[in-house]
Amino acid sequence: MTSAHYEFDRDATIHEHSHPEEEVYEVLEGEIEIVIDGVSHAARPGLVAVVPANARHFVRALTDGRVIVVDHPARPDFG
């Protein structure tokens, strides 16, 4: 498992990509839009977004905020 804590600014983005790990976004503050295989979802405190392994996804910050991102299994590129 890999976990990371990020602070984000409104309108920040993560480009569309995929990876073999499942990924979970838990928003601590603020709100993000996450598009998973073409379907848009909102995530904010109290909600999580789960990205299945190999799913195409991108993220856009709707507000300033903070998020924890967890990947399983551990991502080798974060070593």
PDB file of C-alpha atoms in Angstrom, residues 1-53:
ATOM      1  CA  MET A   1       0.000   0.000   0.000  1.00  0.00           C
ATOM      2  CA  THR A   2       1.152   3.533  -0.767  1.00  0.00           C
ATOM      3  CA  SER A   3      -0.426   6.612   0.795  1.00  0.00           C
ATOM      4  CA  ALA A   4       0.194  10.299   0.265  1.00  0.00           C
ATOM      5  CA  HIS A   5      -1.255  13.531   1.628  1.00  0.00           C
ATOM      6  CA  TYR A   6      -1.728  16.427  -0.797  1.00  0.00           C
ATOM      7  CA  GLU A   7      -2.845  20.025  -0.487  1.00  0.00           C
ATOM      8  CA  PHE A   8      -4.486  21.363  -3.634  1.00  0.00           C
ATOM      9  CA  ASP A   9      -5.535  24.719  -5.058  1.00  0.00           C
ATOM     10  CA  ARG A  10      -8.815  25.399  -6.833  1.00  0.00           C
ATOM     11  CA  ASP A  11      -8.633  24.400 -10.543  1.00  0.00           C
ATOM     12  CA  ALA A  12      -5.512  22.240 -10.054  1.00  0.00           C
ATOM     13  CA  THR A  13      -5.642  19.078 -12.180  1.00  0.00           C
ATOM     14  CA  ILE A  14      -4.104  15.632 -12.468  1.00  0.00           C
ATOM     15  CA  HIS A  15      -3.923  14.573 -16.126  1.00  0.00           C
ATOM     16  CA  GLU A  16      -5.836  11.545 -17.379  1.00  0.00           C
ATOM     17  CA  HIS A  17      -3.902   8.351 -16.712  1.00  0.00           C
ATOM     18  CA  SER A  18      -4.228   4.770 -15.511  1.00  0.00           C
ATOM     19  CA  HIS A  19      -2.142   2.364 -13.441  1.00  0.00           C
ATOM     20  CA  PRO A  20      -2.437  -1.256 -12.302  1.00  0.00           C
ATOM     21  CA  GLU A  21      -3.157  -0.300  -8.669  1.00  0.00           C
ATOM     22  CA  GLU A  22      -6.575   0.431  -7.163  1.00  0.00           C
ATOM     23  CA  GLU A  23      -6.647   3.997  -5.819  1.00  0.00           C
ATOM     24  CA  VAL A  24      -8.795   5.637  -3.128  1.00  0.00           C
ATOM     25  CA  TYR A  25      -9.194   9.408  -2.699  1.00  0.00           C
ATOM     26  CA  GLU A  26     -10.335  10.573   0.751  1.00  0.00           C
ATOM     27  CA  VAL A  27     -10.973  14.309   0.758  1.00  0.00           C
ATOM     28  CA  LEU A  28     -10.249  15.951   4.119  1.00  0.00           C
ATOM     29  CA  GLU A  29     -11.124  19.521   3.095  1.00  0.00           C
ATOM     30  CA  GLY A  30     -12.597  21.004  -0.064  1.00  0.00           C
ATOM     31  CA  GLU A  31     -14.058  19.226  -3.082  1.00  0.00           C
ATOM     32  CA  ILE A  32     -12.701  17.492  -6.172  1.00  0.00           C
ATOM     33  CA  GLU A  33     -14.213  16.181  -9.369  1.00  0.00           C
ATOM     34  CA  ILE A  34     -12.831  12.806 -10.383  1.00  0.00           C
ATOM     35  CA  VAL A  35     -13.686  11.354 -13.779  1.00  0.00           C
ATOM     36  CA  ILE A  36     -13.364   7.565 -13.895  1.00  0.00           C
ATOM     37  CA  ASP A  37     -13.703   5.906 -17.307  1.00  0.00           C
ATOM     38  CA  GLY A  38     -15.649   8.948 -18.525  1.00  0.00           C
ATOM     39  CA  VAL A  39     -18.057   9.176 -15.560  1.00  0.00           C
ATOM     40  CA  SER A  40     -17.802  12.275 -13.342  1.00  0.00           C
ATOM     41  CA  HIS A  41     -17.996  11.981  -9.542  1.00  0.00           C
ATOM     42  CA  ALA A  42     -17.711  14.585  -6.774  1.00  0.00           C
ATOM     43  CA  ALA A  43     -15.690  13.813  -3.654  1.00  0.00           C
ATOM     44  CA  ARG A  44     -15.737  15.944  -0.518  1.00  0.00           C
ATOM     45  CA  PRO A  45     -15.337  15.304   3.214  1.00  0.00           C
ATOM     46  CA  GLY A  46     -17.438  12.296   4.181  1.00  0.00           C
ATOM     47  CA  LEU A  47     -17.233  10.749   0.696  1.00  0.00           C
ATOM     48  CA  VAL A  48     -14.455   8.782  -0.975  1.00  0.00           C
ATOM     49  CA  ALA A  49     -13.762   8.012  -4.620  1.00  0.00           C
ATOM     50  CA  VAL A  50     -12.497   4.546  -5.524  1.00  0.00           C
ATOM     51  CA  VAL A  51     -10.653   4.156  -8.827  1.00  0.00           C
ATOM     52  CA  PRO A  52     -10.500   0.519  -9.979  1.00  0.00           C
ATOM     53  CA  ALA A  53      -7.175  -0.862 -11.185  1.00  0.00           C
TER      54      ALA A  53
END
